[in-house]
PDB file of C-alpha atoms in Angstrom:
ATOM      1  CA  ASP A   1      30.035  47.220   4.788  1.00 53.00           C
ATOM      2  CA  THR A   2      29.988  44.105   2.669  1.00 75.00           C
ATOM      3  CA  GLY A   3      31.184  40.854   4.103  1.00 91.00           C
ATOM      4  CA  VAL A   4      33.496  38.242   2.635  1.00 95.00           C
ATOM      5  CA  SER A   5      32.295  37.301  -0.836  1.00 96.00           C
ATOM      6  CA  GLN A   6      32.952  33.976  -2.562  1.00 97.00           C
ATOM      7  CA  ASP A   7      32.320  32.854  -6.118  1.00 97.00           C
ATOM      8  CA  PRO A   8      30.990  30.505  -7.342  1.00 97.00           C
ATOM      9  CA  ARG A   9      28.770  29.283  -4.545  1.00 95.00           C
ATOM     10  CA  HIS A  10      28.407  25.870  -6.104  1.00 96.00           C
ATOM     11  CA  LYS A  11      30.541  23.988  -8.608  1.00 97.00           C
ATOM     12  CA  ILE A  12      30.078  20.503 -10.014  1.00 98.00           C
ATOM     13  CA  THR A  13      33.017  19.192 -11.968  1.00 97.00           C
ATOM     14  CA  LYS A  14      34.208  15.949 -13.454  1.00 97.00           C
ATOM     15  CA  ARG A  15      37.154  14.162 -11.911  1.00 97.00           C
ATOM     16  CA  GLY A  16      40.391  15.346 -13.448  1.00 97.00           C
ATOM     17  CA  GLN A  17      39.179  18.831 -14.304  1.00 98.00           C
ATOM     18  CA  ASN A  18      40.621  22.015 -12.816  1.00 98.00           C
ATOM     19  CA  VAL A  19      38.506  24.401 -10.760  1.00 98.00           C
ATOM     20  CA  THR A  20      39.128  27.877  -9.409  1.00 98.00           C
ATOM     21  CA  PHE A  21      37.388  29.695  -6.575  1.00 98.00           C
ATOM     22  CA  ARG A  22      37.548  33.414  -5.917  1.00 98.00           C
ATOM     23  CA  CYS A  23      37.351  35.249  -2.611  1.00 98.00           C
ATOM     24  CA  ASP A  24      36.901  38.968  -2.019  1.00 97.00           C
ATOM     25  CA  PRO A  25      37.678  39.800   1.627  1.00 95.00           C
ATOM     26  CA  ILE A  26      36.274  42.643   3.691  1.00 93.00           C
ATOM     27  CA  SER A  27      37.877  45.703   2.146  1.00 90.00           C
ATOM     28  CA  GLU A  28      40.124  46.880   4.985  1.00 85.00           C
ATOM     29  CA  HIS A  29      41.265  43.392   6.003  1.00 90.00           C
ATOM     30  CA  ASN A  30      44.869  42.546   5.180  1.00 90.00           C
ATOM     31  CA  ARG A  31      44.674  38.922   6.339  1.00 91.00           C
ATOM     32  CA  LEU A  32      42.976  36.216   4.308  1.00 94.00           C
ATOM     33  CA  TYR A  33      42.442  32.546   5.059  1.00 94.00           C
ATOM     34  CA  TRP A  34      41.186  29.488   3.208  1.00 96.00           C
ATOM     35  CA  TYR A  35      39.552  26.603   5.045  1.00 96.00           C
ATOM     36  CA  ARG A  36      38.001  23.351   3.867  1.00 96.00           C
ATOM     37  CA  GLN A  37      34.962  21.732   5.460  1.00 94.00           C
ATOM     38  CA  THR A  38      33.736  18.226   4.721  1.00 93.00           C
ATOM     39  CA  LEU A  39      30.382  16.838   5.792  1.00 88.00           C
ATOM     40  CA  GLY A  40      30.129  16.314   9.532  1.00 86.00           C
ATOM     41  CA  GLN A  41      33.428  18.007  10.290  1.00 90.00           C
ATOM     42  CA  GLY A  42      34.588  21.390  11.427  1.00 92.00           C
ATOM     43  CA  PRO A  43      36.521  23.624   9.045  1.00 94.00           C
ATOM     44  CA  GLU A  44      40.196  22.773   8.570  1.00 94.00           C
ATOM     45  CA  PHE A  45      42.837  25.384   7.843  1.00 93.00           C
ATOM     46  CA  LEU A  46      44.412  25.340   4.383  1.00 95.00           C
ATOM     47  CA  THR A  47      46.417  28.522   3.943  1.00 95.00           C
ATOM     48  CA  TYR A  48      46.925  32.096   5.146  1.00 92.00           C
ATOM     49  CA  PHE A  49      47.916  35.357   3.446  1.00 93.00           C
ATOM     50  CA  GLN A  50      49.028  38.616   4.938  1.00 91.00           C
ATOM     51  CA  ASN A  51      48.620  41.150   2.164  1.00 92.00           C
ATOM     52  CA  GLU A  52      50.012  39.376  -0.930  1.00 93.00           C
ATOM     53  CA  ALA A  53      52.395  37.104   0.956  1.00 93.00           C
ATOM     54  CA  GLN A  54      51.369  33.486   1.570  1.00 93.00           C
ATOM     55  CA  LEU A  55      52.757  32.952   5.063  1.00 91.00           C
ATOM     56  CA  GLU A  56      51.427  29.561   6.061  1.00 89.00           C
ATOM     57  CA  LYS A  57      50.237  26.426   4.304  1.00 91.00           C
ATOM     58  CA  SER A  58      48.711  23.354   5.876  1.00 90.00           C
ATOM     59  CA  ARG A  59      49.945  19.911   4.950  1.00 88.00           C
ATOM     60  CA  LEU A  60      46.366  19.407   3.691  1.00 85.00           C
ATOM     61  CA  LEU A  61      47.282  21.664   0.781  1.00 87.00           C
ATOM     62  CA  SER A  62      48.676  19.127  -1.655  1.00 89.00           C
ATOM     63  CA  ASP A  63      50.639  19.987  -4.782  1.00 93.00           C
ATOM     64  CA  ARG A  64      47.374  20.056  -6.748  1.00 96.00           C
ATOM     65  CA  PHE A  65      46.208  23.053  -4.742  1.00 96.00           C
ATOM     66  CA  SER A  66      47.497  26.551  -5.294  1.00 96.00           C
ATOM     67  CA  ALA A  67      46.365  29.829  -3.809  1.00 97.00           C
ATOM     68  CA  GLU A  68      47.258  33.356  -4.789  1.00 96.00           C
ATOM     69  CA  ARG A  69      46.479  36.826  -3.602  1.00 96.00           C
ATOM     70  CA  PRO A  70      47.856  39.257  -6.176  1.00 92.00           C
ATOM     71  CA  LYS A  71      48.078  42.860  -4.978  1.00 86.00           C
ATOM     72  CA  GLY A  72      46.848  41.829  -1.563  1.00 85.00           C
ATOM     73  CA  SER A  73      43.192  42.138  -2.479  1.00 91.00           C
ATOM     74  CA  PHE A  74      41.108  39.221  -3.766  1.00 96.00           C
ATOM     75  CA  SER A  75      42.371  35.662  -3.633  1.00 98.00           C
ATOM     76  CA  THR A  76      41.972  32.583  -5.798  1.00 98.00           C
ATOM     77  CA  LEU A  77      42.178  28.930  -4.860  1.00 98.00           C
ATOM     78  CA  GLU A  78      42.822  26.561  -7.741  1.00 97.00           C
ATOM     79  CA  ILE A  79      42.519  22.796  -7.587  1.00 97.00           C
ATOM     80  CA  GLN A  80      44.119  20.912 -10.456  1.00 97.00           C
ATOM     81  CA  ARG A  81      43.188  17.402 -11.552  1.00 97.00           C
ATOM     82  CA  THR A  82      40.318  17.209  -9.109  1.00 97.00           C
ATOM     83  CA  GLU A  83      39.608  13.981  -7.234  1.00 96.00           C
ATOM     84  CA  GLN A  84      36.412  12.836  -5.559  1.00 95.00           C
ATOM     85  CA  GLY A  85      38.057  13.398  -2.194  1.00 95.00           C
ATOM     86  CA  ASP A  86      38.235  17.103  -2.993  1.00 96.00           C
ATOM     87  CA  SER A  87      34.455  17.364  -2.672  1.00 97.00           C
ATOM     88  CA  ALA A  88      33.915  19.791   0.201  1.00 96.00           C
ATOM     89  CA  MET A  89      32.977  23.335   1.038  1.00 95.00           C
ATOM     90  CA  TYR A  90      35.820  25.780   0.637  1.00 97.00           C
ATOM     91  CA  LEU A  91      35.533  28.685   3.028  1.00 96.00           C
ATOM     92  CA  CYS A  92      37.329  31.964   2.734  1.00 96.00           C
ATOM     93  CA  ALA A  93      37.774  34.265   5.704  1.00 94.00           C
ATOM     94  CA  SER A  94      39.450  37.558   6.483  1.00 92.00           C
ATOM     95  CA  SER A  95      40.570  39.584   9.462  1.00 89.00           C
ATOM     96  CA  SER A  96      42.237  42.891  10.238  1.00 85.00           C
ATOM     97  CA  GLY A  97      44.684  41.424  12.722  1.00 69.00           C
ATOM     98  CA  THR A  98      43.417  43.581  15.563  1.00 68.00           C
ATOM     99  CA  SER A  99      40.790  43.169  18.262  1.00 56.00           C
ATOM    100  CA  GLY A 100      41.481  39.593  19.194  1.00 55.00           C
ATOM    101  CA  ASN A 101      42.045  38.446  15.648  1.00 66.00           C
ATOM    102  CA  THR A 102      38.353  37.995  14.906  1.00 79.00           C
ATOM    103  CA  ILE A 103      38.008  36.102  11.649  1.00 86.00           C
ATOM    104  CA  TYR A 104      34.976  36.664   9.437  1.00 90.00           C
ATOM    105  CA  PHE A 105      33.862  33.932   7.050  1.00 93.00           C
ATOM    106  CA  GLY A 106      32.228  34.007   3.656  1.00 95.00           C
ATOM    107  CA  GLU A 107      29.282  31.853   2.596  1.00 93.00           C
ATOM    108  CA  GLY A 108      31.566  29.177   1.168  1.00 94.00           C
ATOM    109  CA  SER A 109      31.965  27.522  -2.217  1.00 96.00           C
ATOM    110  CA  TRP A 110      30.619  24.003  -2.507  1.00 95.00           C
ATOM    111  CA  LEU A 111      32.615  21.674  -4.747  1.00 97.00           C
ATOM    112  CA  THR A 112      31.219  18.362  -5.943  1.00 97.00           C
ATOM    113  CA  VAL A 113      33.545  16.146  -7.976  1.00 97.00           C
ATOM    114  CA  VAL A 114      31.743  13.450  -9.958  1.00 96.00           C
TER     115      VAL A 114
ATOM    116  CA  ALA B   1      49.528  22.505  19.463  1.00 76.00           C
ATOM    117  CA  GLN B   2      45.964  23.552  20.061  1.00 85.00           C
ATOM    118  CA  SER B   3      42.817  21.449  19.900  1.00 91.00           C
ATOM    119  CA  VAL B   4      39.114  21.629  20.636  1.00 95.00           C
ATOM    120  CA  THR B   5      36.735  18.937  21.848  1.00 96.00           C
ATOM    121  CA  GLN B   6      32.997  19.411  21.578  1.00 96.00           C
ATOM    122  CA  LEU B   7      31.076  16.889  23.635  1.00 92.00           C
ATOM    123  CA  GLY B   8      28.010  15.605  21.833  1.00 91.00           C
ATOM    124  CA  SER B   9      27.601  15.732  18.085  1.00 93.00           C
ATOM    125  CA  HIS B  10      23.871  16.367  18.571  1.00 96.00           C
ATOM    126  CA  VAL B  11      21.970  18.119  21.355  1.00 97.00           C
ATOM    127  CA  SER B  12      18.165  18.148  21.460  1.00 97.00           C
ATOM    128  CA  VAL B  13      16.147  20.624  23.502  1.00 97.00           C
ATOM    129  CA  SER B  14      12.558  21.767  23.638  1.00 97.00           C
ATOM    130  CA  GLU B  15      11.645  25.317  22.720  1.00 97.00           C
ATOM    131  CA  GLY B  16      12.041  27.461  25.836  1.00 97.00           C
ATOM    132  CA  ALA B  17      14.510  25.112  27.509  1.00 97.00           C
ATOM    133  CA  LEU B  18      18.089  25.876  28.497  1.00 97.00           C
ATOM    134  CA  VAL B  19      20.719  25.355  25.822  1.00 98.00           C
ATOM    135  CA  LEU B  20      24.136  24.078  26.918  1.00 98.00           C
ATOM    136  CA  LEU B  21      26.790  23.212  24.329  1.00 98.00           C
ATOM    137  CA  ARG B  22      30.102  22.003  25.707  1.00 97.00           C
ATOM    138  CA  CYS B  23      33.581  22.926  24.539  1.00 97.00           C
ATOM    139  CA  ASN B  24      36.943  22.026  26.014  1.00 96.00           C
ATOM    140  CA  TYR B  25      40.187  23.279  24.587  1.00 94.00           C
ATOM    141  CA  SER B  26      43.871  22.591  24.735  1.00 91.00           C
ATOM    142  CA  SER B  27      46.431  25.313  24.136  1.00 84.00           C
ATOM    143  CA  SER B  28      50.043  25.804  25.120  1.00 78.00           C
ATOM    144  CA  VAL B  29      49.607  29.577  25.341  1.00 79.00           C
ATOM    145  CA  PRO B  30      46.749  31.795  26.543  1.00 79.00           C
ATOM    146  CA  PRO B  31      43.976  31.200  24.057  1.00 85.00           C
ATOM    147  CA  TYR B  32      41.452  33.222  22.183  1.00 88.00           C
ATOM    148  CA  LEU B  33      38.174  31.293  22.032  1.00 91.00           C
ATOM    149  CA  PHE B  34      35.275  31.611  19.645  1.00 93.00           C
ATOM    150  CA  TRP B  35      31.833  30.189  18.997  1.00 96.00           C
ATOM    151  CA  TYR B  36      30.501  30.223  15.458  1.00 96.00           C
ATOM    152  CA  VAL B  37      27.070  29.158  14.177  1.00 96.00           C
ATOM    153  CA  GLN B  38      26.418  27.624  10.777  1.00 94.00           C
ATOM    154  CA  TYR B  39      22.988  27.370   9.192  1.00 91.00           C
ATOM    155  CA  PRO B  40      22.433  24.800   6.424  1.00 86.00           C
ATOM    156  CA  ASN B  41      24.433  25.470   3.281  1.00 79.00           C
ATOM    157  CA  GLN B  42      25.844  28.695   4.673  1.00 84.00           C
ATOM    158  CA  GLY B  43      29.153  29.960   5.991  1.00 87.00           C
ATOM    159  CA  LEU B  44      30.010  30.563   9.629  1.00 91.00           C
ATOM    160  CA  GLN B  45      28.697  33.471  11.641  1.00 93.00           C
ATOM    161  CA  LEU B  46      30.530  34.645  14.746  1.00 92.00           C
ATOM    162  CA  LEU B  47      28.405  34.322  17.905  1.00 95.00           C
ATOM    163  CA  LEU B  48      30.917  35.492  20.478  1.00 94.00           C
ATOM    164  CA  LYS B  49      34.591  35.536  21.379  1.00 91.00           C
ATOM    165  CA  TYR B  50      36.837  35.510  24.434  1.00 90.00           C
ATOM    166  CA  THR B  51      40.029  37.547  24.203  1.00 83.00           C
ATOM    167  CA  SER B  52      41.328  37.623  27.808  1.00 78.00           C
ATOM    168  CA  ALA B  53      39.031  40.364  29.080  1.00 76.00           C
ATOM    169  CA  ALA B  54      35.876  39.391  30.975  1.00 85.00           C
ATOM    170  CA  THR B  55      35.504  35.647  31.502  1.00 89.00           C
ATOM    171  CA  LEU B  56      31.746  35.786  30.880  1.00 94.00           C
ATOM    172  CA  VAL B  57      31.189  36.763  27.282  1.00 94.00           C
ATOM    173  CA  LYS B  58      27.867  37.822  25.835  1.00 95.00           C
ATOM    174  CA  GLY B  59      27.153  37.312  22.175  1.00 94.00           C
ATOM    175  CA  ILE B  60      24.407  37.743  19.657  1.00 94.00           C
ATOM    176  CA  ASN B  61      20.942  36.136  19.777  1.00 93.00           C
ATOM    177  CA  GLY B  62      21.021  35.800  23.584  1.00 96.00           C
ATOM    178  CA  PHE B  63      23.970  33.408  23.737  1.00 97.00           C
ATOM    179  CA  GLU B  64      26.768  33.657  26.261  1.00 97.00           C
ATOM    180  CA  ALA B  65      29.830  31.640  27.210  1.00 97.00           C
ATOM    181  CA  GLU B  66      32.073  31.463  30.236  1.00 95.00           C
ATOM    182  CA  PHE B  67      35.829  30.953  30.070  1.00 94.00           C
ATOM    183  CA  LYS B  68      37.042  28.679  32.866  1.00 93.00           C
ATOM    184  CA  LYS B  69      40.802  28.324  32.793  1.00 91.00           C
ATOM    185  CA  SER B  70      40.920  25.694  35.555  1.00 91.00           C
ATOM    186  CA  GLU B  71      38.565  23.482  33.559  1.00 93.00           C
ATOM    187  CA  THR B  72      39.921  24.476  30.123  1.00 94.00           C
ATOM    188  CA  SER B  73      36.315  24.987  29.093  1.00 95.00           C
ATOM    189  CA  PHE B  74      34.287  27.517  27.146  1.00 96.00           C
ATOM    190  CA  HIS B  75      30.713  26.221  27.228  1.00 97.00           C
ATOM    191  CA  LEU B  76      27.967  28.021  25.299  1.00 98.00           C
ATOM    192  CA  THR B  77      24.599  28.672  26.934  1.00 98.00           C
ATOM    193  CA  LYS B  78      21.281  30.301  26.214  1.00 98.00           C
ATOM    194  CA  PRO B  79      18.531  30.486  28.845  1.00 97.00           C
ATOM    195  CA  SER B  80      15.621  29.804  26.509  1.00 97.00           C
ATOM    196  CA  ALA B  81      15.880  28.040  23.152  1.00 97.00           C
ATOM    197  CA  HIS B  82      14.046  29.300  20.110  1.00 96.00           C
ATOM    198  CA  MET B  83      13.199  27.317  17.002  1.00 96.00           C
ATOM    199  CA  SER B  84      15.469  29.615  14.992  1.00 95.00           C
ATOM    200  CA  ASP B  85      18.457  28.481  17.095  1.00 96.00           C
ATOM    201  CA  ALA B  86      18.479  25.119  15.315  1.00 96.00           C
ATOM    202  CA  ALA B  87      21.838  25.019  13.556  1.00 96.00           C
ATOM    203  CA  GLU B  88      25.352  23.635  13.906  1.00 96.00           C
ATOM    204  CA  TYR B  89      27.642  25.276  16.420  1.00 97.00           C
ATOM    205  CA  PHE B  90      31.412  25.249  16.279  1.00 97.00           C
ATOM    206  CA  CYS B  91      33.860  26.090  19.033  1.00 97.00           C
ATOM    207  CA  ALA B  92      37.288  27.288  17.906  1.00 94.00           C
ATOM    208  CA  VAL B  93      40.586  28.263  19.494  1.00 92.00           C
ATOM    209  CA  SER B  94      43.459  30.414  18.340  1.00 86.00           C
ATOM    210  CA  GLU B  95      46.658  31.458  20.025  1.00 77.00           C
ATOM    211  CA  SER B  96      46.891  35.039  21.261  1.00 64.00           C
ATOM    212  CA  ARG B  97      49.869  36.012  19.170  1.00 63.00           C
ATOM    213  CA  GLY B  98      50.263  38.399  16.268  1.00 57.00           C
ATOM    214  CA  TYR B  99      48.251  36.243  13.964  1.00 61.00           C
ATOM    215  CA  SER B 100      46.896  32.808  14.410  1.00 68.00           C
ATOM    216  CA  THR B 101      44.728  30.415  12.533  1.00 82.00           C
ATOM    217  CA  LEU B 102      41.630  28.901  14.056  1.00 88.00           C
ATOM    218  CA  THR B 103      41.383  25.276  15.119  1.00 91.00           C
ATOM    219  CA  PHE B 104      37.793  24.084  15.171  1.00 94.00           C
ATOM    220  CA  GLY B 105      35.952  21.359  16.987  1.00 96.00           C
ATOM    221  CA  LYS B 106      33.827  18.909  15.029  1.00 95.00           C
ATOM    222  CA  GLY B 107      30.666  20.808  15.781  1.00 96.00           C
ATOM    223  CA  THR B 108      27.429  20.204  17.683  1.00 97.00           C
ATOM    224  CA  MET B 109      24.096  20.127  15.907  1.00 96.00           C
ATOM    225  CA  LEU B 110      21.405  21.789  18.004  1.00 97.00           C
ATOM    226  CA  LEU B 111      17.907  20.439  17.426  1.00 97.00           C
ATOM    227  CA  VAL B 112      14.973  22.394  18.847  1.00 97.00           C
ATOM    228  CA  SER B 113      11.560  20.785  19.111  1.00 96.00           C
ATOM    229  CA  PRO B 114       8.249  22.622  19.635  1.00 94.00           C
TER     230      PRO B 114
END
């Protein structure tokens, strides 16, 4: 059983460029989440998918952010026109929706905007 | 709205000493409660969870936590600290409904000295 997989693990980009992160959830999990974590803080919720439907978005998810989950499998998180304030770790997580809604996290994708 | 407060951004213990990491929560509905651990530059690993069954929950690596509704607390303990326990620990709450996102505390860094 493989866990939640994220790619790339690290990304350095220049301000104004677009970046995309990919997440592959645990295979039988129909629920997928994106969180953002900045230094010294706990993770903050960004968005949630059930299968291919995006059911909830945080107000943290500005218009420059877009997330998709085509076919209810992997998901992508794209950030357009990156800003230095976007520098953070982007965590993907998944759950099956049963057993107390336990959410399993990936290793995260570090973004540094220079 | 739900929230989590973790008292103490850093806790220092000696190897072999008792570990106590404090977590208080606020939730308008019966909560699910979680403790996650994060090692440097890694994602979050689930330590244990409370889902309205037994109030004393045992997790991995010798950790346990007790749910106290009257005190709205879910403190994490371990009888004897090991050097490998040095990491950041996050308490999180979710609402016990069909699906729910996690709200995290700001984390407590556990430092273990020889």
